[in-house]
Coordinates of C-alpha atoms and ligand atoms in Angstrom, one line a residue:
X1229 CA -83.0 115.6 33.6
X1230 CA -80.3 113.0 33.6
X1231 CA -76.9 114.7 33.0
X1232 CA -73.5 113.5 32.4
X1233 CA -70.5 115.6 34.0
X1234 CA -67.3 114.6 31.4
X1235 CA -63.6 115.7 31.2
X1236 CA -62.7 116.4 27.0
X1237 CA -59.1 117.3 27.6
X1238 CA -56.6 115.1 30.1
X1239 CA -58.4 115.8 33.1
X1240 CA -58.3 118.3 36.0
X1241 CA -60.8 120.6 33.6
X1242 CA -62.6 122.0 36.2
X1243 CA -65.2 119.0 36.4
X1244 CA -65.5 119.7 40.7
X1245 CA -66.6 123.1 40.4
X1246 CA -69.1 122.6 37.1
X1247 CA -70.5 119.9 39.2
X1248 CA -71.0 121.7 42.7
X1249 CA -73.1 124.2 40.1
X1250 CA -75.0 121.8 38.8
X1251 CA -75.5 119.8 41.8
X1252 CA -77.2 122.9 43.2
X1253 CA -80.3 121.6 40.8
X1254 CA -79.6 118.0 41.2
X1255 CA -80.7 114.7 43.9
X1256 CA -78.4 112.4 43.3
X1257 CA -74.6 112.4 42.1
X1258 CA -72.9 109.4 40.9
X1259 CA -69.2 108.9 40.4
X1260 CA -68.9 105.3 38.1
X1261 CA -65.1 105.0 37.0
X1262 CA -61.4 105.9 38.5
X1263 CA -60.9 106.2 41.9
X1264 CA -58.5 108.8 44.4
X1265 CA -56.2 109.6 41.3
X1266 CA -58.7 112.0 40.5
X1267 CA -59.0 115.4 42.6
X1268 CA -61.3 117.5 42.1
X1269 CA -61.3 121.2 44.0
X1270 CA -64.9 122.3 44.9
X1271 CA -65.1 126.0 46.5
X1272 CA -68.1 125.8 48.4
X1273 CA -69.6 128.3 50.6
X1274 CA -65.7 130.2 51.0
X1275 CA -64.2 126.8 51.8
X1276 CA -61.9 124.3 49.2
X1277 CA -62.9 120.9 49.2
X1278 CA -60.5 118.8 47.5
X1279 CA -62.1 115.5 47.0
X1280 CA -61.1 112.1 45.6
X1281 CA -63.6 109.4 45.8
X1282 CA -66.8 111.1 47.1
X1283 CA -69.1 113.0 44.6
X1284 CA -68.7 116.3 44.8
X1285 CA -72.7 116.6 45.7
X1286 CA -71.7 115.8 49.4
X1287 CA -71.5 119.6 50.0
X1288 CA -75.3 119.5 49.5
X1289 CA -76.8 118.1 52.5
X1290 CA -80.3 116.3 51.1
X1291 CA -78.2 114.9 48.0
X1292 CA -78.1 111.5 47.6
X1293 CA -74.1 110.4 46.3
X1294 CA -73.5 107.4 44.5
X1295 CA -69.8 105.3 44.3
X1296 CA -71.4 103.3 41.0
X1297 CA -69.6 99.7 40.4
X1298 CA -67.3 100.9 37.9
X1299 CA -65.0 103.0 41.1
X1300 CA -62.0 101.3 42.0
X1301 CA -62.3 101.9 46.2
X1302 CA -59.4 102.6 48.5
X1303 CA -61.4 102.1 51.7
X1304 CA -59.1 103.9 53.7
X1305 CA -59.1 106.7 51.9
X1306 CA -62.5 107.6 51.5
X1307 CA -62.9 106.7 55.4
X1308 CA -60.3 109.4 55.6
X1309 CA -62.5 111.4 53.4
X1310 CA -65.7 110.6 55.5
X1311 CA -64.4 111.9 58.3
X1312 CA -62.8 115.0 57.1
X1313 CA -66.1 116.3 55.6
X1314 CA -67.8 115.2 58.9
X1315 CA -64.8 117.6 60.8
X1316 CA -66.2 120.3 59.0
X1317 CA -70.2 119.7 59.5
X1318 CA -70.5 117.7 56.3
X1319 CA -72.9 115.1 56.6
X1320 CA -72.3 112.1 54.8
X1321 CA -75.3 109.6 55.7
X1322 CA -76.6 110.1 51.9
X1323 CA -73.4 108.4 50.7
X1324 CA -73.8 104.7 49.3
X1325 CA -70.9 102.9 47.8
X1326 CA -72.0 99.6 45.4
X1327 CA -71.2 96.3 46.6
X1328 CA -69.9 95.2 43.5
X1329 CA -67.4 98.2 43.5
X1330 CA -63.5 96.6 42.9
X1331 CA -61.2 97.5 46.4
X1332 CA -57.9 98.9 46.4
X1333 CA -55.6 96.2 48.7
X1334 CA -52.3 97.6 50.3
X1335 CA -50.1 94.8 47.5
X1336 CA -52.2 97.5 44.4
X1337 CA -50.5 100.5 46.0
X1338 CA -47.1 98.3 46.2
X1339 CA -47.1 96.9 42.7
X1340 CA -48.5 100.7 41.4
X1341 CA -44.8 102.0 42.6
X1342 CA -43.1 99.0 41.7
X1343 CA -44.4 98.7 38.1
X1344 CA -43.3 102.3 37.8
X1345 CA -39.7 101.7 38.5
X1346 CA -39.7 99.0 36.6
X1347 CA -40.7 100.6 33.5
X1348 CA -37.9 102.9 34.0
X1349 CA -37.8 106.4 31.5
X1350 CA -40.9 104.7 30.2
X1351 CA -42.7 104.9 33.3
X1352 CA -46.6 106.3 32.8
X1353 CA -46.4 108.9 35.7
X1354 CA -49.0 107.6 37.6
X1355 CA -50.7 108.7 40.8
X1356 CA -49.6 105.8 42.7
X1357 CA -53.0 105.1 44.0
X1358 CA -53.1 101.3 42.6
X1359 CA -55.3 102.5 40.5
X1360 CA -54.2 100.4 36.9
X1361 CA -53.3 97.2 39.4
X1362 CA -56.8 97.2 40.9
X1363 CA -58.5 97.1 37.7
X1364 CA -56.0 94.8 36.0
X1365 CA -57.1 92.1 38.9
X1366 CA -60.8 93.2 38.0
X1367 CA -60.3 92.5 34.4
X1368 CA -58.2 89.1 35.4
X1369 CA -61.0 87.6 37.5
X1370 CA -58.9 87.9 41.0
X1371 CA -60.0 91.1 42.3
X1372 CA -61.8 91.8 45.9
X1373 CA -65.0 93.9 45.7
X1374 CA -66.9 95.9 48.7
X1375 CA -69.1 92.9 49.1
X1376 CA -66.4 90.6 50.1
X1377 CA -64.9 93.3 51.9
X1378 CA -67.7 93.8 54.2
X1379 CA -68.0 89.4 54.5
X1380 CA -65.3 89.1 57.0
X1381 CA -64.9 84.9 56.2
X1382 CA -65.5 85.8 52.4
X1383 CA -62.4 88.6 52.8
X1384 CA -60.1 86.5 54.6
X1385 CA -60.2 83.3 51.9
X1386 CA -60.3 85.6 48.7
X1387 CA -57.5 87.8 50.1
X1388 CA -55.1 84.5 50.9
X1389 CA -55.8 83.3 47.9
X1390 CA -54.9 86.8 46.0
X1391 CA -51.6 87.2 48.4
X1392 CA -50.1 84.3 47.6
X1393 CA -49.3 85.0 43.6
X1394 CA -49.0 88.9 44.7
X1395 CA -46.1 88.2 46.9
X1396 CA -44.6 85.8 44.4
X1397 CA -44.2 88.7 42.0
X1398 CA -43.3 91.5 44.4
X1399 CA -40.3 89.4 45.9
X1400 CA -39.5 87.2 43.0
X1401 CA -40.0 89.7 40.2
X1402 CA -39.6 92.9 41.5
X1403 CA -37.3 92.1 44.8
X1404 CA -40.1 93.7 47.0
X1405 CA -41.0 92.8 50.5
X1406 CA -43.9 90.4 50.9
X1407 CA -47.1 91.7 52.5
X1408 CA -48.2 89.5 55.8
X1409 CA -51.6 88.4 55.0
X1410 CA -52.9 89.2 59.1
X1411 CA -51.6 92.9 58.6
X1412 CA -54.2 92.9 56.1
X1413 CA -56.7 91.2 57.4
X1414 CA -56.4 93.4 60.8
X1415 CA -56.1 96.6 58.9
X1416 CA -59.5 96.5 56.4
X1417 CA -61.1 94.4 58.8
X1418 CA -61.7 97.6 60.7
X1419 CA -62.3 99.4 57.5
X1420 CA -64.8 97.2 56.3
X1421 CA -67.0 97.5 59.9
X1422 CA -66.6 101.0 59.2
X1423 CA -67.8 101.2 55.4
X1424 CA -70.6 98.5 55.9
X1425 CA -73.3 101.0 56.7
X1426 CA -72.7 102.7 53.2
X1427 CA -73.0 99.8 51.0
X1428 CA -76.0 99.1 48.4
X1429 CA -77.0 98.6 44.9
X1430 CA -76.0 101.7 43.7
X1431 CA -77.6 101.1 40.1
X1432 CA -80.6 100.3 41.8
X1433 CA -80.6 103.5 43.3
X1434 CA -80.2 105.6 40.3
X1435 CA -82.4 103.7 38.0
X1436 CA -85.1 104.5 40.6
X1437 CA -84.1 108.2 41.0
X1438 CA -84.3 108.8 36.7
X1439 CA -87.8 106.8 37.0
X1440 CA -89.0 108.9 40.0
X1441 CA -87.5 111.9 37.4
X1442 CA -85.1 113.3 39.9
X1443 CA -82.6 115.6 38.4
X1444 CA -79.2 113.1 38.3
X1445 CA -75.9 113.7 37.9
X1446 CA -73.0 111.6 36.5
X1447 CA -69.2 113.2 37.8
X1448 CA -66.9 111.9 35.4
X1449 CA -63.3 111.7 36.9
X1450 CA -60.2 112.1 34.7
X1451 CA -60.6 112.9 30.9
X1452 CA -61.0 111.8 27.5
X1453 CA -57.5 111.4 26.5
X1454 CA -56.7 109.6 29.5
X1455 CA -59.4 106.9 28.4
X1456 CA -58.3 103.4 28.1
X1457 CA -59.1 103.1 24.9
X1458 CA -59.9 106.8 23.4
X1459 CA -56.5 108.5 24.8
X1460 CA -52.8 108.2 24.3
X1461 CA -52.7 104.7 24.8
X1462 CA -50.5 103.7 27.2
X1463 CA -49.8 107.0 28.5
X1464 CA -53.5 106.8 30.2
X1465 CA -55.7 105.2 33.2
X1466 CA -57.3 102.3 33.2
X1467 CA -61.0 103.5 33.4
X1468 CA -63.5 104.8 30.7
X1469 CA -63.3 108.3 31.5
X1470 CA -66.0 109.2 28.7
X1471 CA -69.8 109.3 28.6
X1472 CA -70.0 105.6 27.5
X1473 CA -68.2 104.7 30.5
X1474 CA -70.9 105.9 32.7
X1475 CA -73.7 103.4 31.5
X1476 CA -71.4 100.7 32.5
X1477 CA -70.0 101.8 35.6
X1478 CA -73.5 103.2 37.1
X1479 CA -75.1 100.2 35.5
X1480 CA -77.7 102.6 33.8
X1481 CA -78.4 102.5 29.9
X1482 CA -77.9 105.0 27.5
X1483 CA -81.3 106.0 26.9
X1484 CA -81.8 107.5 30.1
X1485 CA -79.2 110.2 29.5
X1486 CA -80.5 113.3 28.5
X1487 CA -77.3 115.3 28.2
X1488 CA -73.4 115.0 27.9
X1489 CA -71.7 117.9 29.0
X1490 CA -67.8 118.6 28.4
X1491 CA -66.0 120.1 30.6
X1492 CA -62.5 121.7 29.4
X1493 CA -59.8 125.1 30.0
X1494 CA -59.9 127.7 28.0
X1495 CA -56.1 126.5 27.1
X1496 CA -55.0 122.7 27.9
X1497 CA -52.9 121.4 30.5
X1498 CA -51.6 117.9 31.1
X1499 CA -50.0 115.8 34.4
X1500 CA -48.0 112.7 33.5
X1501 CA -46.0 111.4 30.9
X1502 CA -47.0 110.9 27.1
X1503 CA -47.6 113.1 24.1
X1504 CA -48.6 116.5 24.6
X1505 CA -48.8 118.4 20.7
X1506 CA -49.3 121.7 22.2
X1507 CA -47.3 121.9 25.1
X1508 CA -45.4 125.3 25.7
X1509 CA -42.0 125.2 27.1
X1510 CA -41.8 128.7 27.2
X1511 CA -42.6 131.7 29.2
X1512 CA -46.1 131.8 28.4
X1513 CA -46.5 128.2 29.5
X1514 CA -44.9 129.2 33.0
X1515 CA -47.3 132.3 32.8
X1516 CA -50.3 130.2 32.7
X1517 CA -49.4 127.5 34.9
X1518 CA -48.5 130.3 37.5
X1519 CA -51.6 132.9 37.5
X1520 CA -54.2 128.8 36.6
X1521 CA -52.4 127.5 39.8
X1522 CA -51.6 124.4 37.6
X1523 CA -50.4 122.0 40.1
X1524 CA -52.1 118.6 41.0
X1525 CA -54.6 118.3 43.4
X1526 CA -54.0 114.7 43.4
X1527 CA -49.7 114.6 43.9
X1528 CA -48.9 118.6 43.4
X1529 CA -46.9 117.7 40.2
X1530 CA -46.4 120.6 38.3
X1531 CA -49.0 120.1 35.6
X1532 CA -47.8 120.8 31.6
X1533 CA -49.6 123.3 29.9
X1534 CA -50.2 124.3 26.3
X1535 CA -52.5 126.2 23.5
X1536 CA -55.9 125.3 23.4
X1537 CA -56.5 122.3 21.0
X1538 CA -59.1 122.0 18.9
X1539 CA -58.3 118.8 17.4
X1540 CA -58.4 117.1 20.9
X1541 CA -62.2 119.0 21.6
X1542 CA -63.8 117.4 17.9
X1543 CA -62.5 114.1 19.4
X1544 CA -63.9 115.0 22.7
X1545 CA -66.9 116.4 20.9
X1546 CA -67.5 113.2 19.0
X1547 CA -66.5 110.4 20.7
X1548 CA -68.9 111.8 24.2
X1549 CA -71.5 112.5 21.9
X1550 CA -71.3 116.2 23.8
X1551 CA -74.5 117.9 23.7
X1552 CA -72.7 121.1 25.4
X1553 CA -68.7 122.4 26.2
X1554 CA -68.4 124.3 29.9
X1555 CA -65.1 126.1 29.0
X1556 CA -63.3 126.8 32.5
X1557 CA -60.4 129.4 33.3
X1558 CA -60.8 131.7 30.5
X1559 CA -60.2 134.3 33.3
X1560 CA -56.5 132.4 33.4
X1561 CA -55.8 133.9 29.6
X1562 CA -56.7 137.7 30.3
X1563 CA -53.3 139.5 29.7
X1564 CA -51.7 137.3 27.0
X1565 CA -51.4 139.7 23.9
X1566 CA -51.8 137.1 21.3
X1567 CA -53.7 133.4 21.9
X1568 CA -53.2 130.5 19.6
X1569 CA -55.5 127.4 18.7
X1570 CA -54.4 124.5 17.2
X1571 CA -57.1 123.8 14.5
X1572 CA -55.5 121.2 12.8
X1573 CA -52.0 118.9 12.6
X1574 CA -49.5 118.9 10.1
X1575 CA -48.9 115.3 9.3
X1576 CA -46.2 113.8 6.8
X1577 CA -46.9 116.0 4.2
X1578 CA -50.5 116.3 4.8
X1579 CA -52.9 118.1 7.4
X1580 CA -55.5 116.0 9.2
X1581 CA -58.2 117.1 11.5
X1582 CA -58.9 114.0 13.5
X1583 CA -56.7 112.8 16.5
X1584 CA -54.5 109.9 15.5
X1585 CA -54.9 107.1 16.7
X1586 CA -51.2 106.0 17.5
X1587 CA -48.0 107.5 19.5
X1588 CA -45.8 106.7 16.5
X1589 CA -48.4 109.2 14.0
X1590 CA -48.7 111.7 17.1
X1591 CA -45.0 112.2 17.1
X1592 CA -45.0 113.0 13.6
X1593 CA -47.7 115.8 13.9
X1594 CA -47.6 119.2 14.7
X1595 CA -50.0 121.9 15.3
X1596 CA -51.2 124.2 12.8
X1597 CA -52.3 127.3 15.2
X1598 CA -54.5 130.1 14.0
X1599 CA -53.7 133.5 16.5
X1600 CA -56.4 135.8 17.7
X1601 CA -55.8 139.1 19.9
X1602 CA -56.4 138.4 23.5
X1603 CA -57.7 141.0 26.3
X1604 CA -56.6 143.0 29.3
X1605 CA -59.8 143.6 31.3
X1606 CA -60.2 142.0 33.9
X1607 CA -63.1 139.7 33.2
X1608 CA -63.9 137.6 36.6
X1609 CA -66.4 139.5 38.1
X1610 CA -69.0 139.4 34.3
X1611 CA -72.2 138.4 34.5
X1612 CA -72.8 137.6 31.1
X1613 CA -70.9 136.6 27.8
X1614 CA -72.2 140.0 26.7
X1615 CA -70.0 141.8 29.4
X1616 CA -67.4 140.1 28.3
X1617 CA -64.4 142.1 26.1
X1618 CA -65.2 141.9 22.6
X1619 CA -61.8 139.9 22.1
X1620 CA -63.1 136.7 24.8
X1621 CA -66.1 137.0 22.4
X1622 CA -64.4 136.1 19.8
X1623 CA -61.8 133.3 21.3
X1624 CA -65.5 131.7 22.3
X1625 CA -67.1 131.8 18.6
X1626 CA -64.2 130.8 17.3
X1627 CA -63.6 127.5 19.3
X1628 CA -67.7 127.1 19.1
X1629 CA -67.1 127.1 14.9
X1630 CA -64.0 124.8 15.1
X1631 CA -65.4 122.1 17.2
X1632 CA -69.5 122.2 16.3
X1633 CA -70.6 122.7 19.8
X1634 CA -72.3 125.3 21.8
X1635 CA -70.2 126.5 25.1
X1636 CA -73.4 126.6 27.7
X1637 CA -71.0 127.4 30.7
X1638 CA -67.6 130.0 31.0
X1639 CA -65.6 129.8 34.1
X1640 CA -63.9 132.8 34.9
X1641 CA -62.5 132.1 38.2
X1642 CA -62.4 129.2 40.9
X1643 CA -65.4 130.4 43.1
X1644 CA -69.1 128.9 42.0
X1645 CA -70.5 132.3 41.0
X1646 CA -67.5 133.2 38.9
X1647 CA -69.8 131.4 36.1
X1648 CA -71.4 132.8 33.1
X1649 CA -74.2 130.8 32.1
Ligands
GDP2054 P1 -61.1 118.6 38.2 O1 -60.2 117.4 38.5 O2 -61.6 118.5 36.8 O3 -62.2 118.7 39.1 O4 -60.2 119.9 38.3 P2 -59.2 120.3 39.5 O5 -59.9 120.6 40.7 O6 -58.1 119.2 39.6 O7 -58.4 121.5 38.9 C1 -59.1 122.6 38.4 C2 -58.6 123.9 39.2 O8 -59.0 125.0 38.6 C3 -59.1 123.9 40.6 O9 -58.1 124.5 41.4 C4 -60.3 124.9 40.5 O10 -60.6 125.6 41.7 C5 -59.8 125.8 39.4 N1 -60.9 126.4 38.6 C6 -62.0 125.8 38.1 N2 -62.6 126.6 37.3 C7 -61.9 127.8 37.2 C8 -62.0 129.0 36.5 O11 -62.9 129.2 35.7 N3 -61.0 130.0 36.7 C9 -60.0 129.7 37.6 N4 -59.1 130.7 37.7 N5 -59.8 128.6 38.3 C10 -60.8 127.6 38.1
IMO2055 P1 -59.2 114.3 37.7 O1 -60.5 113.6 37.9 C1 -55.3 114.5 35.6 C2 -53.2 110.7 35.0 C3 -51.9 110.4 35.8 C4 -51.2 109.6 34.8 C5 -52.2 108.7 34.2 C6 -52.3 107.3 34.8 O2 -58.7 115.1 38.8 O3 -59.3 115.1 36.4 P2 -53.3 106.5 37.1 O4 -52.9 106.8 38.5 O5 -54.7 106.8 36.8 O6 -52.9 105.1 36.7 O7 -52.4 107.4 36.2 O8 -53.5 109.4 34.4 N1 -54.4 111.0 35.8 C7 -54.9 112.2 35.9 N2 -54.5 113.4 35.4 N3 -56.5 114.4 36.4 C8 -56.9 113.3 36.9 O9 -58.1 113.1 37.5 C9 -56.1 112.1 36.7 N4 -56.2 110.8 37.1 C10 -55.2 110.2 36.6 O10 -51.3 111.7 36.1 O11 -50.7 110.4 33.8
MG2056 MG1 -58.3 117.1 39.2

C-alpha cells in the first residue's frame, strides 16, 4: 500500500504522531516538500521527538527514510538532527537525502529576516528558516542542490557566482552586512563531507520499494491552506503541501498512490499572519490553546486557535482527493459545554460553501456555525468510537456528513496508543 500522510488545515495537525502509527506498518517514509519550518512531535516509546527535516519513520530502526527532491535542505540542521537521534540510540544509516534536493545557504536565512522587516505590518510570519528564499532561487534557476554541495569545485564556483547578486541586495537594498564567500565555503564544506554518505536517487528508491510492494509512506509537512497555490495566498509557504505535491517532490506518479489521508484537530488552529474566519479571541480560544499545548514546535509562537471549519475540510477534502480524515485532539474539546462548526460563510448577502479564492472575498465572509452539546468524560483512555460519550459521537457524524469523508483515525491524546482506529 502506498499511502499519503497530508495536513487539511494550516498545519501542525498532528501529522508526526499519525505517521509514527502508521509507520509501524510501513518500509519506507518519504518527506518531498518544506523543509525545518515544519516540526512535527512524535511520542515514541515515552520519549518526544521533535523533528524537522527527517521523516518521522527514523524511530523505526529497519525503515528506510527518504528527503525526496522537492525538500528545501538546511544541512546543518539536519546534521544537528542526525546527531541528536544518534545521542539517543537512533540509528540513522537508513536515511538518504536526493541529490537533486535545493540547499539552504547562510544568505536564505539572512534575506528570510530581512524580507520580513521589510514587509513591515505586512510581514508573512515566517519561521525564518529561508525557507521561501531557497525555493525562490530554485524557481529562478540560481539555486545550489545536495549534488553540488557534496562536489567541492562544483560548490565553490556555483556559490561565488550566487554571492555576488546576494550581497548586492543584502547591502544595497536592505543595508545588510555582506556574507564572505570563504566563511561559506569553510562552513558547508564540512557539512557536505558529513552529508555525502546519505546522498542518492531518492525517487529511485521509492519507485523500487512500491514495485517491490513495500508498504510506503509520504509525510506531508505543513498544510493545505499554507499551499502555494491552494491557501491564503501570500500568507503561505512556498511548497505544495497537498497530495499533488508529493508526485512531484518524490518524483513518483500518481497512479501509484493508493490512499490520501488528512490529517486535521478536532477544532483548528493557526501560526502566522493572514486570514483566520474562525479564530476565537476569547476565553475559550485561551482554553483550548492552554489544555492542546498550542505553541510551535518550530518557533514556540503562540499558535491562534478557532472552531472547527468545515468549509476549510471540503476544500481539504477535494482539492487532496482525501480517501480518509484522522481527526487529532478531540480529547482537547472534552469540557467545553457547547462546540461550534462553521458549515458555511456568510458572503455579501449570500452564503457560499466553497473557500474563496481571494483575501479581499475572505475578509468579507463570516462563519455561519451550527452548535452541538459537548462532553465531560474523560475520553483519552477509549478504545473504540463506541466507548466514546454519545455527544463525541455525534461531533464525529456530524463533521463526517458536512465534509463527505469517513474519519478512519481519532486522536485522543499525544501518546501513539491514545488512537482509536
Ligand atoms: P505536526 O506538525 O502536524 O506533526 O503537529 P505538531 O507536532 O506540530 O503539533 C501537534 C501537537 O499535538 C503535538 O504536540 C502532538 O504531540 C500533539 N497531539 C497530536 N495528536 C494529539 C491528540 O490526539 N491529543 C492531544 N492532546 N495532543 C495531540
Ligand atoms: P508543520 O509541518 C504550521 C507557516 C509559518 C508562516 C507561513 C510561511 O509542523 O505542520 P515559511 O517559514 O514556511 O516561509 O512560513 O507558514 N508554517 C507553518 N505553520 N506548521 C508548519 O509545519 C509550518 N510551516 C510553515 O508560520 O505562517
Ligand atoms: Mg508542526
Amino acid at each position: 500500500m502506498v499511502k499519503v500522510v497530508a495536513g487539511a488545515q494550516w498545519g501542525d495537525e498532528g501529522k508526526g504522531k499519525t505517521i509514527d502509527i502508521l509507520a509501524a506498518k510501513a518500509q519506507v517514509v518519504v518527506r518531498t516538500q518544506g523543509g525545518n519550518n515544519a516540526g512535527h512531535t512524535v511520542i515514541h516509546d515515552g520519549n518526544t521527538y521533535k523533528l524537522h527535516l527527517i521523516p518521522s519513520g527514523i524511530l523505526y530502526p529497519d525503515t528506510l527514510c527518504l528527503i525526496g527532491y522537492g525538500v528545501v535542505v538546511d544541512p546543518k540542521v539536519i546534521l544537528e538532527e542526525i546527531d541528536a537521534l544518534e545521542n539517543t540510540g537512533i540509528k540513522t544509516d537508513n536515511l538518504k537525502i536526493d541529490k537533486r534536493a535545493h540547499v539552504i545557504m547562510p544568505y536564505h536565512l539572512i534575506l528570510d529576516e530581512l524580507q520580513e522587516k521589510y514587509r513591515g505590518g505586512s510581514d508573512i510570519g515566517t519561521t525564518k528558516k529561508g525557507i521561501g528564499p531557497c525555493y525562490t532561487d530554485k524557481a529562478e534557476r540560481s539555486g545550489i542542490r545536495i549534488c553540488d554541495l557534496i562536489d567541492e569545485k562544483v560548490f565553490a564556483a556555483k556559490t561565488a557566482e550566487a554571492l555576488k547578486l546576494k550581497n548586492e541586495i543584502i547591502t544595497k537594498v536592505y543595508g545588510g552586512t555582506a556574507l564572505k564567500l570563504d566563511d561559506i565555503l569553510n562552513e558547508y564544506g564540512k557539512y557536505a563531507k558529513r552529508i555525502a554518505k546519505y546522498v542518492d536517487d531518492t525517487s529511485v528508491l521509492a519507485y523500487d520499494a512500491i514495485k517491490a510492494g513495500k508498504e510506503v509512506l509520504f509525510e506531508g509537512a505543513q498544510g493545505t491552506l499554507l499551499d502555494i497555490d491552494v491557501g491564503t495566498y501570500p500568507y503561505v509557504t512556498s511548497s505544495h503541501p497537498i497530495t499533488g505535491g508529493v508526485c512531484i517532490g518524490a518524483g513518483i506518479g500518481p497512479t501509484l498512490i493508493d490512499s490520501c489521508i488528512g490529517v486535521a484537530k478536532s477544532y483548528t488552529t493557526r501560526v502566522g499572519k493572514g486570514p483566520f474566519p474562525t479564530e476565537l479571541f476569547d476565553e475559550v480560544g485561551d482554553r483550548i490553546r492552554e489544555l492542546g499545548k498550542e505553541y510551535g514546535t518550530t518557533t514556540g509562537r503562540p499558535r491562534r486557535c478557532g472552531w472547527l471549519d468545515a468549509v476549510i475540510l471540503r476544500l481539504a477534502v477535494r482539492v487532496n482527493g482525501l480517501t480518509e480524515i484522522c481527526l487529532n485532539k478531540l480529547d482537547t474539546l472534552t469540557g467545553i459545554p457547547k462546540l461550534k462548526i462553521c458549515v458555511a460563510y456568510k458572503f455579501r448577502g449570500t452564503t457560499i460553501e466553497n473557500f474563496p479564492a481571494t483575501l479581499e472575498e475572505l475578509a468579507d465572509c463570516e462563519p455561519i456555525y451550527i452548535e452541538l452539546d459537548g462532553w465531560d468524560e474523560d475520553i483519552s483512555k477509549c478504545k473504540s468510537r463506541a466507548e466514546l460519550p454519545e455527544n463525541a459521537k455525534k461531533y464525529l457524524a456530524k463533521i463526517e456528513e458536512l465534509i463527505d469523508c469517513k474519519i478512519s483515525m481519532v486522536g485522543i491524546g499525544p501518546a501513539r496508543d491514545q488512537n482509536i482506529e
